[in-house]
Structure formats: C-alpha cells, structure tokens
Short mmCIF file of C-alpha atoms and ligand atoms in Angstrom, two decimals:
data_model
loop_
_atom_site.label_atom_id
_atom_site.label_comp_id
_atom_site.label_asym_id
_atom_site.label_seq_id
_atom_site.Cartn_x
_atom_site.Cartn_y
_atom_site.Cartn_z
CA MET A 1 2.95 -23.23 36.11
CA ARG A 2 3.38 -20.62 33.28
CA ARG A 3 5.94 -18.30 33.67
CA PRO A 4 5.17 -15.00 31.36
CA HIS A 5 7.65 -15.20 28.94
CA TRP A 6 6.98 -18.41 27.52
CA PRO A 7 5.19 -18.97 24.90
CA GLN A 8 1.41 -19.82 25.57
CA ARG A 9 1.69 -22.93 23.64
CA VAL A 10 4.11 -25.41 21.67
CA THR A 11 4.26 -26.93 18.47
CA VAL A 12 5.09 -30.55 18.72
CA VAL A 13 6.81 -31.77 15.11
CA GLU A 14 6.60 -35.69 15.77
CA VAL A 15 9.49 -37.27 14.25
CA GLY A 16 9.20 -40.59 14.85
CA PRO A 17 8.18 -42.42 11.76
CA ARG A 18 11.17 -40.91 9.85
CA ASP A 19 13.61 -40.35 12.10
CA GLY A 20 12.13 -42.73 15.40
CA LEU A 21 11.58 -45.93 12.75
CA GLN A 22 14.88 -45.34 10.50
CA ASN A 23 16.78 -45.70 13.12
CA GLU A 24 14.97 -49.24 14.37
CA PRO A 25 16.77 -52.05 12.65
CA VAL A 26 13.42 -54.30 12.68
CA TYR A 27 12.04 -53.79 9.69
CA VAL A 28 8.01 -52.11 10.04
CA PRO A 29 5.56 -53.29 7.80
CA THR A 30 3.99 -51.09 5.27
CA ALA A 31 0.67 -51.38 7.04
CA ASP A 32 1.66 -50.78 10.65
CA LYS A 33 3.36 -47.64 9.52
CA ILE A 34 0.39 -46.21 8.06
CA ARG A 35 -1.96 -46.77 10.77
CA PHE A 36 1.35 -45.22 13.18
CA VAL A 37 1.68 -42.39 11.27
CA ASP A 38 -2.60 -41.92 11.40
CA ALA A 39 -2.51 -42.64 14.93
CA LEU A 40 -0.39 -40.00 15.87
CA ALA A 41 -2.51 -37.44 12.82
CA ALA A 42 -5.16 -37.99 15.69
CA ALA A 43 -3.86 -37.50 18.79
CA GLY A 44 -3.62 -33.68 17.39
CA LEU A 45 -0.15 -33.67 16.20
CA PRO A 46 -0.02 -30.81 14.28
CA VAL A 47 2.99 -31.73 12.30
CA VAL A 48 4.20 -35.52 11.17
CA GLU A 49 7.32 -36.34 9.41
CA VAL A 50 6.08 -39.37 7.87
CA THR A 51 9.23 -40.82 6.16
CA SER A 52 12.13 -40.58 4.37
CA PHE A 53 12.90 -39.98 0.52
CA VAL A 54 16.32 -41.91 0.54
CA ASN A 55 18.55 -44.66 -0.88
CA PRO A 56 16.16 -47.87 0.11
CA ARG A 57 19.82 -49.54 0.03
CA ARG A 58 21.21 -47.53 2.82
CA VAL A 59 17.98 -47.13 4.56
CA PRO A 60 15.74 -50.24 3.92
CA GLN A 61 13.01 -49.18 6.82
CA MET A 62 12.63 -45.85 4.81
CA ALA A 63 11.85 -47.95 1.01
CA ASP A 64 8.30 -47.92 1.29
CA ALA A 65 8.59 -44.23 1.63
CA GLY A 66 5.63 -43.73 -1.38
CA ALA A 67 3.39 -46.14 -0.10
CA VAL A 68 3.45 -45.44 3.45
CA ILE A 69 1.93 -41.71 2.14
CA ALA A 70 -0.09 -43.20 -0.34
CA GLY A 71 -2.24 -45.02 2.32
CA ILE A 72 -2.42 -42.51 5.27
CA ALA A 73 -5.36 -41.04 5.83
CA ARG A 74 -4.98 -37.38 5.68
CA ARG A 75 -6.22 -35.27 8.29
CA PRO A 76 -7.10 -30.99 7.23
CA GLY A 77 -4.73 -29.23 9.53
CA VAL A 78 -2.08 -31.47 9.93
CA ARG A 79 0.97 -31.07 8.03
CA TYR A 80 2.51 -34.13 6.73
CA SER A 81 6.40 -33.71 5.52
CA ALA A 82 9.12 -36.41 4.47
CA LEU A 83 12.89 -35.92 4.66
CA VAL A 84 14.28 -34.96 1.19
CA PRO A 85 18.72 -35.62 0.88
CA ASN A 86 18.17 -34.04 -3.47
CA GLN A 87 16.57 -33.79 -6.47
CA ARG A 88 15.61 -37.53 -6.58
CA GLY A 89 13.99 -37.48 -2.99
CA LEU A 90 12.64 -34.07 -4.05
CA ASP A 91 10.89 -35.54 -7.44
CA ALA A 92 9.03 -38.32 -5.53
CA ALA A 93 7.61 -35.54 -2.69
CA LEU A 94 5.79 -34.30 -4.77
CA THR A 95 4.69 -37.63 -6.78
CA ALA A 96 3.96 -38.51 -3.37
CA GLY A 97 1.43 -35.32 -3.40
CA LEU A 98 3.31 -33.96 -0.26
CA ASP A 99 3.08 -29.82 0.50
CA GLU A 100 5.79 -29.80 3.05
CA VAL A 101 9.51 -31.69 2.77
CA ALA A 102 12.63 -31.39 5.05
CA ILE A 103 16.01 -31.30 4.30
CA PHE A 104 19.01 -31.56 6.28
CA ALA A 105 22.55 -29.55 6.23
CA ALA A 106 25.33 -30.51 8.97
CA ALA A 107 27.07 -27.76 10.80
CA SER A 108 30.54 -29.75 10.65
CA ASP A 109 32.21 -31.08 7.30
CA THR A 110 32.98 -34.67 8.49
CA PHE A 111 29.55 -35.40 9.69
CA SER A 112 28.56 -34.10 6.54
CA MET A 113 30.81 -36.06 4.21
CA ARG A 114 30.17 -38.98 6.45
CA ASN A 115 26.82 -38.99 6.02
CA ILE A 116 25.67 -37.40 2.60
CA GLY A 117 28.76 -37.66 1.32
CA GLN A 118 29.35 -33.64 0.74
CA ASP A 119 30.98 -31.24 2.39
CA VAL A 120 28.53 -28.16 3.76
CA GLU A 121 29.36 -25.90 1.20
CA ALA A 122 27.97 -28.24 -1.16
CA SER A 123 24.98 -30.10 0.54
CA LEU A 124 24.41 -26.40 0.77
CA ALA A 125 24.46 -25.96 -2.83
CA THR A 126 22.49 -29.36 -3.31
CA TYR A 127 19.68 -27.78 -1.06
CA ALA A 128 19.23 -24.22 -3.16
CA ALA A 129 18.48 -25.86 -5.80
CA VAL A 130 16.24 -28.60 -4.00
CA CYS A 131 14.43 -25.39 -1.93
CA ARG A 132 14.53 -23.36 -6.19
CA ARG A 133 12.66 -26.39 -7.37
CA ALA A 134 10.45 -26.99 -4.16
CA ASP A 135 9.10 -23.05 -4.65
CA GLU A 136 7.73 -23.27 -7.66
CA HIS A 137 6.21 -26.35 -7.48
CA ALA A 138 4.94 -23.86 -3.98
CA LEU A 139 6.21 -27.20 -1.57
CA ARG A 140 7.38 -26.13 2.14
CA VAL A 141 10.77 -26.65 3.20
CA ARG A 142 11.60 -26.86 6.80
CA ALA A 143 15.19 -27.79 7.28
CA TYR A 144 17.88 -28.90 10.31
CA VAL A 145 21.35 -28.23 10.85
CA SER A 146 22.67 -31.45 12.97
CA THR A 147 26.09 -31.61 15.03
CA ALA A 148 24.60 -27.74 16.35
CA PHE A 149 25.86 -29.28 19.37
CA GLY A 150 28.97 -30.99 18.71
CA CYS A 151 29.99 -33.64 16.49
CA PRO A 152 31.08 -37.22 16.66
CA PHE A 153 34.72 -36.28 15.27
CA GLU A 154 35.21 -32.76 14.73
CA GLY A 155 34.01 -32.74 18.84
CA GLU A 156 32.86 -28.88 19.70
CA VAL A 157 31.34 -27.01 17.23
CA ASP A 158 31.26 -23.05 16.73
CA PRO A 159 27.84 -21.68 17.86
CA ARG A 160 28.64 -19.47 14.98
CA ARG A 161 28.94 -21.82 12.40
CA VAL A 162 25.59 -23.43 13.47
CA ALA A 163 24.54 -19.80 12.64
CA GLU A 164 25.71 -19.29 9.62
CA VAL A 165 24.36 -22.45 8.13
CA ALA A 166 21.06 -21.98 9.71
CA ALA A 167 20.86 -18.80 8.33
CA ARG A 168 21.68 -19.62 4.91
CA LEU A 169 18.93 -22.37 5.13
CA ILE A 170 16.37 -19.56 5.58
CA GLU A 171 17.91 -17.34 2.95
CA MET A 172 17.44 -20.26 0.15
CA GLY A 173 13.57 -20.61 1.42
CA ALA A 174 13.03 -22.81 4.40
CA PHE A 175 10.81 -21.35 6.00
CA GLU A 176 11.93 -22.98 9.38
CA VAL A 177 14.87 -24.03 10.83
CA SER A 178 15.58 -26.86 13.52
CA VAL A 179 18.89 -26.72 15.69
CA SER A 180 19.18 -30.57 16.03
CA ASP A 181 21.32 -32.18 18.39
CA THR A 182 22.43 -35.58 16.35
CA ILE A 183 24.59 -37.40 19.40
CA GLY A 184 23.03 -36.48 22.17
CA ILE A 185 25.44 -34.52 23.76
CA ALA A 186 24.01 -31.35 24.33
CA HIS A 187 23.57 -30.13 27.92
CA PRO A 188 21.46 -27.41 29.19
CA GLY A 189 24.69 -24.58 29.63
CA GLN A 190 25.02 -25.25 25.79
CA VAL A 191 21.19 -24.47 24.91
CA GLY A 192 21.44 -20.62 25.57
CA PRO A 193 24.05 -19.26 23.65
CA VAL A 194 24.17 -21.66 20.31
CA ILE A 195 20.53 -19.91 20.59
CA ASP A 196 21.31 -16.04 21.18
CA ALA A 197 23.90 -17.46 17.92
CA VAL A 198 21.51 -18.39 15.93
CA ALA A 199 18.45 -15.68 17.13
CA ALA A 200 21.39 -13.13 15.42
CA ARG A 201 20.94 -14.35 12.04
CA VAL A 202 17.00 -15.78 12.34
CA ASP A 203 14.14 -14.93 13.56
CA ARG A 204 13.33 -16.77 16.97
CA GLY A 205 9.73 -17.50 15.52
CA ARG A 206 11.90 -19.37 12.84
CA ILE A 207 13.46 -21.56 15.04
CA ALA A 208 13.06 -24.77 16.28
CA LEU A 209 15.11 -27.21 18.91
CA HIS A 210 15.90 -31.16 18.33
CA PHE A 211 17.17 -32.82 21.30
CA HIS A 212 18.09 -36.43 22.61
CA ASP A 213 17.79 -38.03 25.33
CA THR A 214 20.93 -39.61 25.02
CA ARG A 215 22.53 -38.40 28.28
CA GLY A 216 19.44 -37.28 30.19
CA THR A 217 19.41 -33.90 28.82
CA ALA A 218 16.92 -33.65 26.53
CA LEU A 219 13.58 -31.96 28.61
CA ALA A 220 16.38 -29.76 30.26
CA ASN A 221 17.32 -28.65 26.58
CA VAL A 222 13.85 -27.91 25.89
CA LEU A 223 12.92 -25.63 29.23
CA VAL A 224 16.38 -23.74 28.55
CA GLY A 225 15.12 -22.95 24.77
CA LEU A 226 11.65 -21.99 25.91
CA GLU A 227 13.19 -19.66 28.67
CA ALA A 228 14.75 -18.16 25.49
CA GLY A 229 11.30 -17.66 23.52
CA ILE A 230 11.56 -20.75 21.62
CA ALA A 231 8.07 -22.45 20.44
CA VAL A 232 8.62 -25.39 18.21
CA PHE A 233 10.16 -28.61 19.14
CA ASP A 234 11.15 -32.00 17.39
CA ALA A 235 10.18 -35.34 19.19
CA SER A 236 9.41 -39.18 18.53
CA ALA A 237 6.65 -41.30 20.27
CA GLY A 238 7.40 -43.26 22.20
CA GLY A 239 11.63 -42.54 22.17
CA LEU A 240 11.66 -44.20 18.85
CA GLY A 241 15.21 -44.49 17.22
CA GLY A 242 16.79 -45.02 20.85
CA CYS A 243 16.81 -48.15 20.57
CA PRO A 244 19.65 -49.08 23.93
CA PHE A 245 20.53 -52.61 22.18
CA ALA A 246 21.37 -51.48 18.55
CA PRO A 247 25.07 -49.36 18.04
CA GLY A 248 23.89 -45.97 16.50
CA ALA A 249 21.00 -45.39 18.76
CA THR A 250 20.25 -41.60 18.75
CA GLY A 251 18.39 -41.61 21.24
CA ASN A 252 15.76 -38.82 20.37
CA LEU A 253 13.39 -37.04 23.15
CA ALA A 254 10.12 -38.83 23.06
CA THR A 255 6.90 -37.29 22.63
CA GLU A 256 5.24 -38.29 25.72
CA ASP A 257 8.02 -37.32 28.22
CA LEU A 258 8.19 -33.56 26.16
CA LEU A 259 3.51 -33.90 26.10
CA TYR A 260 3.80 -34.41 29.91
CA MET A 261 6.40 -31.65 31.21
CA LEU A 262 4.95 -28.48 28.47
CA HIS A 263 1.27 -29.48 29.98
CA GLY A 264 2.50 -29.67 33.64
CA LEU A 265 4.20 -25.88 32.55
CA GLY A 266 0.33 -25.07 31.59
CA ILE A 267 1.69 -24.66 27.96
CA ASP A 268 -1.15 -26.07 25.26
CA THR A 269 0.34 -28.26 22.15
CA GLY A 270 -3.33 -29.31 21.11
CA VAL A 271 -2.12 -33.22 21.57
CA SER A 272 -3.63 -36.18 23.56
CA LEU A 273 -1.23 -37.31 25.41
CA ALA A 274 -3.08 -40.23 26.31
CA ALA A 275 -3.92 -40.99 22.54
CA VAL A 276 0.44 -40.85 22.01
CA VAL A 277 0.97 -43.18 24.91
CA ASP A 278 -1.73 -45.78 22.63
CA ALA A 279 0.12 -44.76 19.47
CA SER A 280 3.60 -45.74 21.20
CA LEU A 281 2.43 -49.30 22.78
CA ALA A 282 1.42 -49.82 19.42
CA ILE A 283 3.98 -49.72 18.09
CA GLU A 284 6.57 -51.33 20.43
CA PRO A 285 5.65 -54.72 19.91
CA LEU A 286 7.25 -54.15 16.48
CA VAL A 287 10.48 -52.77 16.78
CA GLY A 288 11.98 -55.90 19.58
CA HIS A 289 12.40 -53.98 22.27
CA PRO A 290 11.00 -51.34 24.87
CA LEU A 291 10.14 -47.79 24.04
CA SER A 292 12.77 -45.47 25.75
CA SER A 293 9.70 -43.36 26.88
CA ARG A 294 9.77 -42.49 30.63
CA TYR A 295 6.58 -41.62 30.82
CA THR A 296 5.05 -44.59 28.28
CA GLN A 297 6.62 -47.25 30.67
CA ALA A 298 5.63 -45.32 33.13
CA VAL A 299 2.01 -45.76 32.61
CA LYS A 300 2.62 -49.70 31.52
CA ALA A 301 3.91 -50.02 34.88
CA THR A 302 1.18 -48.75 36.27
CA ARG A 303 -1.59 -50.85 34.05
CA ALA A 304 0.90 -53.85 34.93
CA THR A 305 0.73 -53.45 38.97
CA SER A 306 -2.96 -52.23 38.99
CA ALA A 307 -3.83 -55.75 36.77
CA SER A 308 -2.14 -58.25 39.01
MG1 MG B 401 16.80 -36.91 16.17
#
C-alpha cells in the first residue's frame, strides 16, 4: 500500500552492466554484455549505465566499452550512460555517440586519492572541466558522491561534507547527484540525516540514492529514502558486483529485489520484474557464481522444485 507522501513513480537506474560487471573478476564477452544491456532496456528500465571509459589496464572488464555501446540496439526513450573519470573518458563517450555520462566524486579525501589519485578538491576541478565540455556537446552529466555514508579509510563522513560535494557537482552542471553508499555500510538511522543535509543544498528532485546490500540494509534504506521524498534509486540486475567469493565485493542492491518491494508498495516503475529476472539468469552462468539477488534465487528455487 502506497502512503500518500511516497512518490507515485520511481525511476530505477540500472547500473549492472557497469557497476556490476566492473566488479566481477570473470571477463564477460562483449556479445553477452550487449545482449544483457538490450534485455535490461527491453525490460523497461528507463536508464541503463552501459559501461565505463576507464583505463583498460586498471579495469580489463571495461576494455570493450566502445564496442558494447556500438553494439547495443538503442531503444527510444531509454537513457544510455557511461562512466567517465576524466576528459579522455569524455572524448571516448562523445565518439561513441552517447548523450549522457556519469562522473564520480568522493566525499572523503583518502578514498578519492586511492581510487583516482586526486583528492576531492582536485577531482572537482577535473569534473568541472568535464562538465564544461559535456555542456558544449549537449551531453547530460549525472554525478555520484561516493563514500557518502562512510569511508573505508576515514570512517565516518560528515553529512555536511557530502552535501558540499553534492552541491558543487550540481553547480558545475550535473542534473542529478546519486548519493552513494560505496562500501555498503549505510543503515536506516543514517539515511534521513544525510538526505536532509544534501536537500538543504540541492533540490530533492535532483537527489538519487545508491545503496549496497553488503550488510543487509539496502531495502530498509530505500524505504527511508522514499519517506524522505526521493524517487530515483540505483540498482544492479541480479545484484551483480556482489560476488561473495571476491575480495572487495561491493554488494550492489539487486534490481529485482528493489522492484519487488516497490511494486509491492504500489509504486510504479514501468519495469517488468520477470524480464529483469530473465536478463539476470542469462548472465549468471557467465560470471561464475550465484547472483546475490534474493528474489531471483527464490525464482530459481521455485522452478527447481516444480520441475522435480
Ligand atoms: Mg555500486
């Protein structure tokens, strides 16, 4: 049952092909990535983050970024995006003919240094330049603020710091900022205060939330986000990127688990849950481990039982 103050409709931003696969150690062939993206778009997901234009030596899984974008069948009305860490990434996205890119800044200096070799201030200067050039080419820019609920190196992160970085990203031209729980540490007690801090600086309609289920709190966090009037949530098909056997596993919130809860609450997403399950089950054998989506594992178990 939908409470009157919850959003009637939620936009689910599908990050599985990028945030999911880039954290999977087994290389997925380009043709299978293309099929995966096409299946997710066909399922009704309105935004698909397809790939990442990062250094292929650092992230071999994303070395075929250009080929994946060239190979997908673009559906009208679907926004296709790619992560770009710098001007070089932006050039590649422009060459690929994308009309939306994503940038990621951190709310803690140590994480930013370890991740991209720049502190937060230096990274914001880089992204300001990326935004200026993106604007010249009429490219939309979505921004992430990582470590918004805690940093693996610095521990607690001040919500005012998160709000400051979010506001700067919006000021430089990002249309939306995804407040991200990079290490899966956020709990429902934190979500309200962080959203309130960010919403004091950024219009609530420009705030998205990106949760990881590493500690089992992702859906509870989404619920608090809905209560706070947030209507855009990131999720990864199958919970890709949450490989339980890989060190550094991220534990992305699974798209299926999110859809099941939202639809159960009477919130419209425009996405076919069954079609996302099929897309996830098609990619599962290729990543070499069971996907973490509880919903999809339940579907598998039910099918196995009824088949025996
Ligand atoms: Mg993630």
